[in-house]
PDB file of N, CA and C in Angstrom:
ATOM      1  N   MET J   1      46.426  15.948  15.378  1.00 52.00           N
ATOM      2  CA  MET J   1      45.841  16.659  14.260  1.00 52.00           C
ATOM      3  C   MET J   1      44.425  17.099  14.645  1.00 52.00           C
ATOM      4  N   ALA J   2      44.139  18.339  14.440  1.00 57.00           N
ATOM      5  CA  ALA J   2      42.843  18.888  14.824  1.00 57.00           C
ATOM      6  C   ALA J   2      41.808  18.574  13.745  1.00 57.00           C
ATOM      7  N   ARG J   3      40.620  18.301  14.193  1.00 59.00           N
ATOM      8  CA  ARG J   3      39.527  18.023  13.248  1.00 59.00           C
ATOM      9  C   ARG J   3      38.902  19.323  12.776  1.00 59.00           C
ATOM     10  N   SER J   4      38.462  19.317  11.528  1.00 60.00           N
ATOM     11  CA  SER J   4      37.736  20.484  11.024  1.00 60.00           C
ATOM     12  C   SER J   4      36.319  20.449  11.609  1.00 60.00           C
ATOM     13  N   TYR J   5      35.617  21.549  11.433  1.00 57.00           N
ATOM     14  CA  TYR J   5      34.264  21.639  11.978  1.00 57.00           C
ATOM     15  C   TYR J   5      33.358  20.567  11.374  1.00 57.00           C
ATOM     16  N   SER J   6      33.467  20.344  10.051  1.00 61.00           N
ATOM     17  CA  SER J   6      32.601  19.353   9.410  1.00 61.00           C
ATOM     18  C   SER J   6      32.903  17.945   9.909  1.00 61.00           C
ATOM     19  N   GLN J   7      34.186  17.645  10.154  1.00 60.00           N
ATOM     20  CA  GLN J   7      34.538  16.323  10.691  1.00 60.00           C
ATOM     21  C   GLN J   7      33.990  16.150  12.101  1.00 60.00           C
ATOM     22  N   GLN J   8      34.072  17.212  12.903  1.00 61.00           N
ATOM     23  CA  GLN J   8      33.528  17.148  14.260  1.00 61.00           C
ATOM     24  C   GLN J   8      32.018  16.952  14.220  1.00 61.00           C
ATOM     25  N   GLN J   9      31.365  17.671  13.320  1.00 61.00           N
ATOM     26  CA  GLN J   9      29.905  17.570  13.195  1.00 61.00           C
ATOM     27  C   GLN J   9      29.517  16.164  12.771  1.00 61.00           C
ATOM     28  N   ARG J  10      30.250  15.598  11.789  1.00 61.00           N
ATOM     29  CA  ARG J  10      29.966  14.248  11.324  1.00 61.00           C
ATOM     30  C   ARG J  10      30.139  13.225  12.445  1.00 61.00           C
ATOM     31  N   ALA J  11      31.205  13.362  13.209  1.00 59.00           N
ATOM     32  CA  ALA J  11      31.457  12.450  14.320  1.00 59.00           C
ATOM     33  C   ALA J  11      30.343  12.556  15.356  1.00 59.00           C
ATOM     34  N   SER J  12      29.909  13.779  15.609  1.00 61.00           N
ATOM     35  CA  SER J  12      28.833  13.992  16.568  1.00 61.00           C
ATOM     36  C   SER J  12      27.536  13.357  16.075  1.00 61.00           C
ATOM     37  N   ASN J  13      27.214  13.546  14.780  1.00 57.00           N
ATOM     38  CA  ASN J  13      25.996  12.964  14.210  1.00 57.00           C
ATOM     39  C   ASN J  13      26.042  11.450  14.253  1.00 57.00           C
ATOM     40  N   THR J  14      27.218  10.884  13.973  1.00 54.00           N
ATOM     41  CA  THR J  14      27.360   9.421  13.989  1.00 54.00           C
ATOM     42  C   THR J  14      27.131   8.877  15.389  1.00 54.00           C
ATOM     43  N   SER J  15      27.719   9.530  16.386  1.00 55.00           N
ATOM     44  CA  SER J  15      27.527   9.044  17.752  1.00 55.00           C
ATOM     45  C   SER J  15      26.062   9.186  18.169  1.00 55.00           C
ATOM     46  N   GLN J  16      25.387  10.246  17.706  1.00 54.00           N
ATOM     47  CA  GLN J  16      23.966  10.413  18.014  1.00 54.00           C
ATOM     48  C   GLN J  16      23.141   9.313  17.368  1.00 54.00           C
ATOM     49  N   LYS J  17      23.492   8.946  16.129  1.00 50.00           N
ATOM     50  CA  LYS J  17      22.759   7.883  15.444  1.00 50.00           C
ATOM     51  C   LYS J  17      22.899   6.581  16.194  1.00 50.00           C
ATOM     52  N   PHE J  18      24.138   6.274  16.635  1.00 47.00           N
ATOM     53  CA  PHE J  18      24.338   5.024  17.374  1.00 47.00           C
ATOM     54  C   PHE J  18      23.600   5.058  18.699  1.00 47.00           C
ATOM     55  N   GLN J  19      23.569   6.223  19.325  1.00 51.00           N
ATOM     56  CA  GLN J  19      22.852   6.368  20.583  1.00 51.00           C
ATOM     57  C   GLN J  19      21.363   6.129  20.366  1.00 51.00           C
ATOM     58  N   MET J  20      20.797   6.704  19.280  1.00 49.00           N
ATOM     59  CA  MET J  20      19.378   6.527  19.004  1.00 49.00           C
ATOM     60  C   MET J  20      19.072   5.067  18.688  1.00 49.00           C
ATOM     61  N   ALA J  21      19.966   4.404  17.969  1.00 48.00           N
ATOM     62  CA  ALA J  21      19.757   2.999  17.629  1.00 48.00           C
ATOM     63  C   ALA J  21      19.758   2.146  18.888  1.00 48.00           C
ATOM     64  N   SER J  22      20.670   2.445  19.813  1.00 49.00           N
ATOM     65  CA  SER J  22      20.693   1.665  21.042  1.00 49.00           C
ATOM     66  C   SER J  22      19.458   1.954  21.888  1.00 49.00           C
ATOM     67  N   ASP J  23      18.966   3.195  21.863  1.00 49.00           N
ATOM     68  CA  ASP J  23      17.727   3.517  22.576  1.00 49.00           C
ATOM     69  C   ASP J  23      16.563   2.711  22.003  1.00 49.00           C
ATOM     70  N   PHE J  24      16.514   2.614  20.673  1.00 45.00           N
ATOM     71  CA  PHE J  24      15.437   1.863  20.028  1.00 45.00           C
ATOM     72  C   PHE J  24      15.508   0.386  20.401  1.00 45.00           C
ATOM     73  N   ALA J  25      16.714  -0.144  20.519  1.00 48.00           N
ATOM     74  CA  ALA J  25      16.876  -1.554  20.850  1.00 48.00           C
ATOM     75  C   ALA J  25      16.360  -1.862  22.251  1.00 48.00           C
ATOM     76  N   ARG J  26      16.341  -0.851  23.124  1.00 50.00           N
ATOM     77  CA  ARG J  26      15.879  -1.077  24.494  1.00 50.00           C
ATOM     78  C   ARG J  26      14.368  -1.025  24.648  1.00 50.00           C
ATOM     79  N   ILE J  27      13.659  -0.578  23.617  1.00 44.00           N
ATOM     80  CA  ILE J  27      12.200  -0.503  23.704  1.00 44.00           C
ATOM     81  C   ILE J  27      11.645  -1.922  23.714  1.00 44.00           C
ATOM     82  N   PRO J  28      10.796  -2.256  24.675  1.00 47.00           N
ATOM     83  CA  PRO J  28      10.223  -3.603  24.690  1.00 47.00           C
ATOM     84  C   PRO J  28       9.396  -3.858  23.438  1.00 47.00           C
ATOM     85  N   ALA J  29       9.379  -5.101  22.985  1.00 48.00           N
ATOM     86  CA  ALA J  29       8.699  -5.456  21.741  1.00 48.00           C
ATOM     87  C   ALA J  29       7.215  -5.147  21.804  1.00 48.00           C
ATOM     88  N   ARG J  30       6.609  -5.265  22.976  1.00 48.00           N
ATOM     89  CA  ARG J  30       5.172  -5.074  23.069  1.00 48.00           C
ATOM     90  C   ARG J  30       4.762  -3.633  22.797  1.00 48.00           C
ATOM     91  N   ARG J  31       5.706  -2.686  22.896  1.00 47.00           N
ATOM     92  CA  ARG J  31       5.378  -1.285  22.683  1.00 47.00           C
ATOM     93  C   ARG J  31       5.449  -0.884  21.216  1.00 47.00           C
ATOM     94  N   ILE J  32       6.034  -1.714  20.374  1.00 47.00           N
ATOM     95  CA  ILE J  32       6.147  -1.391  18.955  1.00 47.00           C
ATOM     96  C   ILE J  32       4.869  -1.839  18.271  1.00 47.00           C
ATOM     97  N   ASN J  33       4.175  -0.893  17.668  1.00 51.00           N
ATOM     98  CA  ASN J  33       2.930  -1.203  16.974  1.00 51.00           C
ATOM     99  C   ASN J  33       3.245  -1.610  15.545  1.00 51.00           C
ATOM    100  N   LEU J  34       2.939  -2.838  15.214  1.00 51.00           N
ATOM    101  CA  LEU J  34       3.136  -3.305  13.857  1.00 51.00           C
ATOM    102  C   LEU J  34       1.832  -3.158  13.097  1.00 51.00           C
ATOM    103  N   SER J  35       1.916  -2.857  11.803  1.00 64.00           N
ATOM    104  CA  SER J  35       0.695  -2.690  11.014  1.00 64.00           C
ATOM    105  C   SER J  35       0.031  -4.043  10.799  1.00 64.00           C
ATOM    106  N   LYS J  36      -1.271  -4.018  10.634  1.00 65.00           N
ATOM    107  CA  LYS J  36      -2.021  -5.250  10.410  1.00 65.00           C
ATOM    108  C   LYS J  36      -1.833  -5.708   8.977  1.00 65.00           C
ATOM    109  N   ALA J  37      -2.088  -6.947   8.748  1.00 78.00           N
ATOM    110  CA  ALA J  37      -2.007  -7.466   7.383  1.00 78.00           C
ATOM    111  C   ALA J  37      -3.141  -6.881   6.557  1.00 78.00           C
ATOM    112  N   SER J  38      -2.934  -6.832   5.270  1.00 79.00           N
ATOM    113  CA  SER J  38      -3.943  -6.250   4.378  1.00 79.00           C
ATOM    114  C   SER J  38      -5.269  -6.990   4.495  1.00 79.00           C
ATOM    115  N   ALA J  39      -5.201  -8.291   4.641  1.00 77.00           N
ATOM    116  CA  ALA J  39      -6.434  -9.074   4.738  1.00 77.00           C
ATOM    117  C   ALA J  39      -7.223  -8.691   5.982  1.00 77.00           C
ATOM    118  N   GLN J  40      -6.537  -8.479   7.088  1.00 83.00           N
ATOM    119  CA  GLN J  40      -7.217  -8.094   8.317  1.00 83.00           C
ATOM    120  C   GLN J  40      -7.852  -6.713   8.170  1.00 83.00           C
ATOM    121  N   ASN J  41      -7.112  -5.797   7.542  1.00 81.00           N
ATOM    122  CA  ASN J  41      -7.662  -4.451   7.341  1.00 81.00           C
ATOM    123  C   ASN J  41      -8.876  -4.494   6.433  1.00 81.00           C
ATOM    124  N   TYR J  42      -8.822  -5.304   5.384  1.00 79.00           N
ATOM    125  CA  TYR J  42      -9.945  -5.380   4.454  1.00 79.00           C
ATOM    126  C   TYR J  42     -11.161  -5.992   5.144  1.00 79.00           C
ATOM    127  N   LYS J  43     -10.916  -7.005   5.967  1.00 80.00           N
ATOM    128  CA  LYS J  43     -12.030  -7.637   6.692  1.00 80.00           C
ATOM    129  C   LYS J  43     -12.684  -6.621   7.629  1.00 80.00           C
ATOM    130  N   LYS J  44     -11.866  -5.856   8.317  1.00 82.00           N
ATOM    131  CA  LYS J  44     -12.383  -4.827   9.221  1.00 82.00           C
ATOM    132  C   LYS J  44     -13.209  -3.801   8.445  1.00 82.00           C
ATOM    133  N   TYR J  45     -12.722  -3.418   7.272  1.00 78.00           N
ATOM    134  CA  TYR J  45     -13.419  -2.473   6.406  1.00 78.00           C
ATOM    135  C   TYR J  45     -14.769  -3.021   5.964  1.00 78.00           C
ATOM    136  N   ARG J  46     -14.799  -4.285   5.548  1.00 77.00           N
ATOM    137  CA  ARG J  46     -16.041  -4.891   5.074  1.00 77.00           C
ATOM    138  C   ARG J  46     -17.049  -5.032   6.213  1.00 77.00           C
ATOM    139  N   VAL J  47     -16.591  -5.427   7.386  1.00 82.00           N
ATOM    140  CA  VAL J  47     -17.490  -5.573   8.537  1.00 82.00           C
ATOM    141  C   VAL J  47     -18.116  -4.227   8.873  1.00 82.00           C
ATOM    142  N   LYS J  48     -17.305  -3.185   8.844  1.00 79.00           N
ATOM    143  CA  LYS J  48     -17.802  -1.845   9.166  1.00 79.00           C
ATOM    144  C   LYS J  48     -18.890  -1.418   8.181  1.00 79.00           C
ATOM    145  N   HIS J  49     -18.676  -1.685   6.892  1.00 76.00           N
ATOM    146  CA  HIS J  49     -19.642  -1.244   5.899  1.00 76.00           C
ATOM    147  C   HIS J  49     -20.819  -2.198   5.759  1.00 76.00           C
ATOM    148  N   ASN J  50     -20.666  -3.434   6.144  1.00 78.00           N
ATOM    149  CA  ASN J  50     -21.800  -4.353   6.104  1.00 78.00           C
ATOM    150  C   ASN J  50     -22.827  -4.026   7.179  1.00 78.00           C
ATOM    151  N   LYS J  51     -22.401  -3.353   8.233  1.00 81.00           N
ATOM    152  CA  LYS J  51     -23.331  -2.987   9.289  1.00 81.00           C
ATOM    153  C   LYS J  51     -24.346  -1.969   8.788  1.00 81.00           C
ATOM    154  N   SER J  52     -23.903  -1.068   7.933  1.00 82.00           N
ATOM    155  CA  SER J  52     -24.792  -0.029   7.434  1.00 82.00           C
ATOM    156  C   SER J  52     -24.642   0.075   5.922  1.00 82.00           C
ATOM    157  N   TRP J  53     -25.580  -0.512   5.189  1.00 81.00           N
ATOM    158  CA  TRP J  53     -25.511  -0.508   3.740  1.00 81.00           C
ATOM    159  C   TRP J  53     -25.656   0.908   3.183  1.00 81.00           C
ATOM    160  N   ALA J  54     -26.505   1.732   3.785  1.00 84.00           N
ATOM    161  CA  ALA J  54     -26.697   3.102   3.322  1.00 84.00           C
ATOM    162  C   ALA J  54     -25.403   3.902   3.465  1.00 84.00           C
ATOM    163  N   GLU J  55     -24.720   3.693   4.570  1.00 84.00           N
ATOM    164  CA  GLU J  55     -23.445   4.378   4.791  1.00 84.00           C
ATOM    165  C   GLU J  55     -22.422   3.953   3.738  1.00 84.00           C
ATOM    166  N   TYR J  56     -22.414   2.674   3.399  1.00 83.00           N
ATOM    167  CA  TYR J  56     -21.494   2.167   2.385  1.00 83.00           C
ATOM    168  C   TYR J  56     -21.808   2.774   1.018  1.00 83.00           C
ATOM    169  N   GLU J  57     -23.078   2.848   0.671  1.00 88.00           N
ATOM    170  CA  GLU J  57     -23.470   3.438  -0.615  1.00 88.00           C
ATOM    171  C   GLU J  57     -23.044   4.903  -0.687  1.00 88.00           C
ATOM    172  N   GLN J  58     -23.221   5.611   0.415  1.00 89.00           N
ATOM    173  CA  GLN J  58     -22.818   7.012   0.461  1.00 89.00           C
ATOM    174  C   GLN J  58     -21.305   7.128   0.302  1.00 89.00           C
ATOM    175  N   TYR J  59     -20.568   6.253   0.942  1.00 86.00           N
ATOM    176  CA  TYR J  59     -19.107   6.233   0.824  1.00 86.00           C
ATOM    177  C   TYR J  59     -18.688   5.964  -0.615  1.00 86.00           C
ATOM    178  N   ARG J  60     -19.330   4.996  -1.274  1.00 89.00           N
ATOM    179  CA  ARG J  60     -18.989   4.659  -2.662  1.00 89.00           C
ATOM    180  C   ARG J  60     -19.285   5.829  -3.600  1.00 89.00           C
ATOM    181  N   GLN J  61     -20.395   6.511  -3.390  1.00 94.00           N
ATOM    182  CA  GLN J  61     -20.718   7.675  -4.219  1.00 94.00           C
ATOM    183  C   GLN J  61     -19.660   8.769  -4.065  1.00 94.00           C
ATOM    184  N   HIS J  62     -19.237   8.985  -2.827  1.00 94.00           N
ATOM    185  CA  HIS J  62     -18.212   9.992  -2.559  1.00 94.00           C
ATOM    186  C   HIS J  62     -16.910   9.622  -3.266  1.00 94.00           C
ATOM    187  N   GLN J  63     -16.503   8.355  -3.155  1.00 92.00           N
ATOM    188  CA  GLN J  63     -15.263   7.905  -3.788  1.00 92.00           C
ATOM    189  C   GLN J  63     -15.353   7.984  -5.308  1.00 92.00           C
ATOM    190  N   THR J  64     -16.496   7.628  -5.867  1.00 94.00           N
ATOM    191  CA  THR J  64     -16.687   7.684  -7.316  1.00 94.00           C
ATOM    192  C   THR J  64     -16.543   9.118  -7.811  1.00 94.00           C
ATOM    193  N   ALA J  65     -17.167  10.051  -7.124  1.00 95.00           N
ATOM    194  CA  ALA J  65     -17.078  11.459  -7.516  1.00 95.00           C
ATOM    195  C   ALA J  65     -15.641  11.962  -7.385  1.00 95.00           C
ATOM    196  N   ARG J  66     -14.978  11.589  -6.316  1.00 95.00           N
ATOM    197  CA  ARG J  66     -13.603  12.033  -6.085  1.00 95.00           C
ATOM    198  C   ARG J  66     -12.681  11.525  -7.193  1.00 95.00           C
ATOM    199  N   LEU J  67     -12.822  10.253  -7.567  1.00 92.00           N
ATOM    200  CA  LEU J  67     -11.966   9.689  -8.613  1.00 92.00           C
ATOM    201  C   LEU J  67     -12.308  10.255  -9.990  1.00 92.00           C
ATOM    202  N   ARG J  68     -13.576  10.559 -10.222  1.00 93.00           N
ATOM    203  CA  ARG J  68     -13.975  11.163 -11.503  1.00 93.00           C
ATOM    204  C   ARG J  68     -13.270  12.509 -11.680  1.00 93.00           C
ATOM    205  N   VAL J  69     -13.230  13.306 -10.627  1.00 94.00           N
ATOM    206  CA  VAL J  69     -12.550  14.596 -10.678  1.00 94.00           C
ATOM    207  C   VAL J  69     -11.051  14.385 -10.901  1.00 94.00           C
ATOM    208  N   TYR J  70     -10.470  13.435 -10.194  1.00 91.00           N
ATOM    209  CA  TYR J  70      -9.035  13.150 -10.329  1.00 91.00           C
ATOM    210  C   TYR J  70      -8.693  12.760 -11.768  1.00 91.00           C
ATOM    211  N   ARG J  71      -9.500  11.886 -12.355  1.00 89.00           N
ATOM    212  CA  ARG J  71      -9.221  11.434 -13.723  1.00 89.00           C
ATOM    213  C   ARG J  71      -9.444  12.540 -14.738  1.00 89.00           C
ATOM    214  N   SER J  72     -10.406  13.415 -14.495  1.00 92.00           N
ATOM    215  CA  SER J  72     -10.668  14.492 -15.453  1.00 92.00           C
ATOM    216  C   SER J  72      -9.538  15.507 -15.475  1.00 92.00           C
ATOM    217  N   LYS J  73      -8.802  15.629 -14.390  1.00 93.00           N
ATOM    218  CA  LYS J  73      -7.716  16.612 -14.310  1.00 93.00           C
ATOM    219  C   LYS J  73      -6.375  16.050 -14.780  1.00 93.00           C
ATOM    220  N   GLN J  74      -6.333  14.769 -15.133  1.00 93.00           N
ATOM    221  CA  GLN J  74      -5.064  14.185 -15.567  1.00 93.00           C
ATOM    222  C   GLN J  74      -4.659  14.697 -16.942  1.00 93.00           C
ATOM    223  N   THR J  75      -3.356  14.844 -17.125  1.00 94.00           N
ATOM    224  CA  THR J  75      -2.833  15.216 -18.437  1.00 94.00           C
ATOM    225  C   THR J  75      -2.848  13.986 -19.331  1.00 94.00           C
ATOM    226  N   PRO J  76      -2.777  14.162 -20.649  1.00 94.00           N
ATOM    227  CA  PRO J  76      -2.759  12.995 -21.545  1.00 94.00           C
ATOM    228  C   PRO J  76      -1.599  12.033 -21.266  1.00 94.00           C
ATOM    229  N   GLU J  77      -0.439  12.579 -20.870  1.00 95.00           N
ATOM    230  CA  GLU J  77       0.707  11.713 -20.543  1.00 95.00           C
ATOM    231  C   GLU J  77       0.412  10.869 -19.304  1.00 95.00           C
ATOM    232  N   THR J  78      -0.196  11.494 -18.307  1.00 94.00           N
ATOM    233  CA  THR J  78      -0.529  10.780 -17.070  1.00 94.00           C
ATOM    234  C   THR J  78      -1.580   9.714 -17.345  1.00 94.00           C
ATOM    235  N   LYS J  79      -2.560  10.054 -18.198  1.00 93.00           N
ATOM    236  CA  LYS J  79      -3.589   9.072 -18.543  1.00 93.00           C
ATOM    237  C   LYS J  79      -2.978   7.865 -19.243  1.00 93.00           C
ATOM    238  N   ALA J  80      -2.043   8.127 -20.164  1.00 95.00           N
ATOM    239  CA  ALA J  80      -1.384   7.035 -20.886  1.00 95.00           C
ATOM    240  C   ALA J  80      -0.598   6.151 -19.917  1.00 95.00           C
ATOM    241  N   MET J  81       0.094   6.777 -18.966  1.00 95.00           N
ATOM    242  CA  MET J  81       0.863   6.016 -17.990  1.00 95.00           C
ATOM    243  C   MET J  81      -0.073   5.195 -17.092  1.00 95.00           C
ATOM    244  N   TYR J  82      -1.186   5.791 -16.693  1.00 92.00           N
ATOM    245  CA  TYR J  82      -2.181   5.115 -15.857  1.00 92.00           C
ATOM    246  C   TYR J  82      -2.757   3.897 -16.581  1.00 92.00           C
ATOM    247  N   ARG J  83      -3.086   4.078 -17.856  1.00 94.00           N
ATOM    248  CA  ARG J  83      -3.624   2.965 -18.646  1.00 94.00           C
ATOM    249  C   ARG J  83      -2.610   1.849 -18.806  1.00 94.00           C
ATOM    250  N   GLU J  84      -1.352   2.223 -19.026  1.00 97.00           N
ATOM    251  CA  GLU J  84      -0.302   1.212 -19.202  1.00 97.00           C
ATOM    252  C   GLU J  84      -0.102   0.413 -17.918  1.00 97.00           C
ATOM    253  N   LYS J  85      -0.087   1.092 -16.779  1.00 95.00           N
ATOM    254  CA  LYS J  85       0.053   0.394 -15.493  1.00 95.00           C
ATOM    255  C   LYS J  85      -1.092  -0.591 -15.288  1.00 95.00           C
ATOM    256  N   ASN J  86      -2.307  -0.143 -15.596  1.00 95.00           N
ATOM    257  CA  ASN J  86      -3.466  -1.017 -15.425  1.00 95.00           C
ATOM    258  C   ASN J  86      -3.439  -2.186 -16.395  1.00 95.00           C
ATOM    259  N   ARG J  87      -2.964  -1.943 -17.618  1.00 97.00           N
ATOM    260  CA  ARG J  87      -2.866  -3.019 -18.606  1.00 97.00           C
ATOM    261  C   ARG J  87      -1.905  -4.104 -18.114  1.00 97.00           C
ATOM    262  N   ILE J  88      -0.766  -3.688 -17.588  1.00 96.00           N
ATOM    263  CA  ILE J  88       0.214  -4.651 -17.072  1.00 96.00           C
ATOM    264  C   ILE J  88      -0.335  -5.364 -15.849  1.00 96.00           C
ATOM    265  N   ARG J  89      -1.008  -4.620 -14.973  1.00 96.00           N
ATOM    266  CA  ARG J  89      -1.585  -5.233 -13.776  1.00 96.00           C
ATOM    267  C   ARG J  89      -2.603  -6.306 -14.148  1.00 96.00           C
ATOM    268  N   MET J  90      -3.455  -6.008 -15.130  1.00 97.00           N
ATOM    269  CA  MET J  90      -4.455  -6.982 -15.565  1.00 97.00           C
ATOM    270  C   MET J  90      -3.816  -8.178 -16.261  1.00 97.00           C
ATOM    271  N   GLN J  91      -2.752  -7.954 -17.013  1.00 97.00           N
ATOM    272  CA  GLN J  91      -2.034  -9.071 -17.634  1.00 97.00           C
ATOM    273  C   GLN J  91      -1.520 -10.029 -16.576  1.00 97.00           C
ATOM    274  N   ASN J  92      -0.897  -9.456 -15.543  1.00 96.00           N
ATOM    275  CA  ASN J  92      -0.361 -10.285 -14.456  1.00 96.00           C
ATOM    276  C   ASN J  92      -1.478 -11.032 -13.742  1.00 96.00           C
ATOM    277  N   TYR J  93      -2.590 -10.356 -13.503  1.00 95.00           N
ATOM    278  CA  TYR J  93      -3.728 -10.977 -12.829  1.00 95.00           C
ATOM    279  C   TYR J  93      -4.273 -12.150 -13.649  1.00 95.00           C
ATOM    280  N   ARG J  94      -4.446 -11.924 -14.941  1.00 96.00           N
ATOM    281  CA  ARG J  94      -4.971 -12.995 -15.806  1.00 96.00           C
ATOM    282  C   ARG J  94      -4.005 -14.156 -15.907  1.00 96.00           C
ATOM    283  N   GLN J  95      -2.709 -13.846 -15.916  1.00 96.00           N
ATOM    284  CA  GLN J  95      -1.714 -14.919 -15.959  1.00 96.00           C
ATOM    285  C   GLN J  95      -1.777 -15.754 -14.683  1.00 96.00           C
ATOM    286  N   LYS J  96      -1.933 -15.107 -13.538  1.00 95.00           N
ATOM    287  CA  LYS J  96      -2.065 -15.840 -12.279  1.00 95.00           C
ATOM    288  C   LYS J  96      -3.309 -16.719 -12.292  1.00 95.00           C
ATOM    289  N   LEU J  97      -4.419 -16.188 -12.833  1.00 95.00           N
ATOM    290  CA  LEU J  97      -5.639 -16.993 -12.926  1.00 95.00           C
ATOM    291  C   LEU J  97      -5.432 -18.218 -13.809  1.00 95.00           C
ATOM    292  N   ARG J  98      -4.746 -18.021 -14.950  1.00 95.00           N
ATOM    293  CA  ARG J  98      -4.475 -19.152 -15.844  1.00 95.00           C
ATOM    294  C   ARG J  98      -3.623 -20.204 -15.157  1.00 95.00           C
ATOM    295  N   LEU J  99      -2.575 -19.760 -14.449  1.00 94.00           N
ATOM    296  CA  LEU J  99      -1.709 -20.701 -13.747  1.00 94.00           C
ATOM    297  C   LEU J  99      -2.478 -21.454 -12.662  1.00 94.00           C
ATOM    298  N   LYS J 100      -3.333 -20.738 -11.950  1.00 92.00           N
ATOM    299  CA  LYS J 100      -4.141 -21.364 -10.907  1.00 92.00           C
ATOM    300  C   LYS J 100      -5.075 -22.407 -11.517  1.00 92.00           C
ATOM    301  N   GLN J 101      -5.684 -22.079 -12.654  1.00 92.00           N
ATOM    302  CA  GLN J 101      -6.597 -23.002 -13.328  1.00 92.00           C
ATOM    303  C   GLN J 101      -5.839 -24.218 -13.860  1.00 92.00           C
ATOM    304  N   GLU J 102      -4.637 -23.991 -14.439  1.00 91.00           N
ATOM    305  CA  GLU J 102      -3.827 -25.091 -14.935  1.00 91.00           C
ATOM    306  C   GLU J 102      -3.437 -26.025 -13.783  1.00 91.00           C
ATOM    307  N   HIS J 103      -3.094 -25.438 -12.658  1.00 90.00           N
ATOM    308  CA  HIS J 103      -2.716 -26.246 -11.495  1.00 90.00           C
ATOM    309  C   HIS J 103      -3.910 -27.068 -11.007  1.00 90.00           C
ATOM    310  N   ALA J 104      -5.083 -26.424 -10.969  1.00 89.00           N
ATOM    311  CA  ALA J 104      -6.292 -27.153 -10.547  1.00 89.00           C
ATOM    312  C   ALA J 104      -6.601 -28.272 -11.508  1.00 89.00           C
ATOM    313  N   ASP J 105      -6.472 -28.036 -12.808  1.00 88.00           N
ATOM    314  CA  ASP J 105      -6.724 -29.072 -13.813  1.00 88.00           C
ATOM    315  C   ASP J 105      -5.730 -30.227 -13.657  1.00 88.00           C
ATOM    316  N   ALA J 106      -4.459 -29.893 -13.414  1.00 87.00           N
ATOM    317  CA  ALA J 106      -3.422 -30.920 -13.269  1.00 87.00           C
ATOM    318  C   ALA J 106      -3.688 -31.781 -12.036  1.00 87.00           C
ATOM    319  N   THR J 107      -4.121 -31.175 -10.933  1.00 87.00           N
ATOM    320  CA  THR J 107      -4.383 -31.954  -9.729  1.00 87.00           C
ATOM    321  C   THR J 107      -5.640 -32.796  -9.876  1.00 87.00           C
ATOM    322  N   ASN J 108      -6.614 -32.318 -10.650  1.00 85.00           N
ATOM    323  CA  ASN J 108      -7.841 -33.090 -10.868  1.00 85.00           C
ATOM    324  C   ASN J 108      -7.598 -34.295 -11.761  1.00 85.00           C
ATOM    325  N   GLN J 109      -6.628 -34.212 -12.682  1.00 81.00           N
ATOM    326  CA  GLN J 109      -6.329 -35.317 -13.579  1.00 81.00           C
ATOM    327  C   GLN J 109      -5.614 -36.454 -12.872  1.00 81.00           C
ATOM    328  N   MET J 110      -4.965 -36.165 -11.769  1.00 72.00           N
ATOM    329  CA  MET J 110      -4.197 -37.198 -11.068  1.00 72.00           C
ATOM    330  C   MET J 110      -5.087 -38.173 -10.382  1.00 72.00           C
TER     331      MET J 110
END
């Protein structure tokens, strides 16, 4: 039974995918660049800006202006969604703080 063009194309794409996957498996682990943890990136960021306080202040002013423009251009629906996301985020944060404090109190009572 002869294959249609689409079946042939699909078979070809599948074999190419398997070929690419096997090629990826042969790459040595040391050549794959993994992203750094958030804590490491934040530490690097803080070290960079602690070296030059004036540069950091200039960066903060730029970011403040950029976000002010972004917020001013938001539609009322987007603003409502943004506020709701932040409200939930803060609820979760405060709940984590309460749990952490309760745990600290419980360990201190023992």
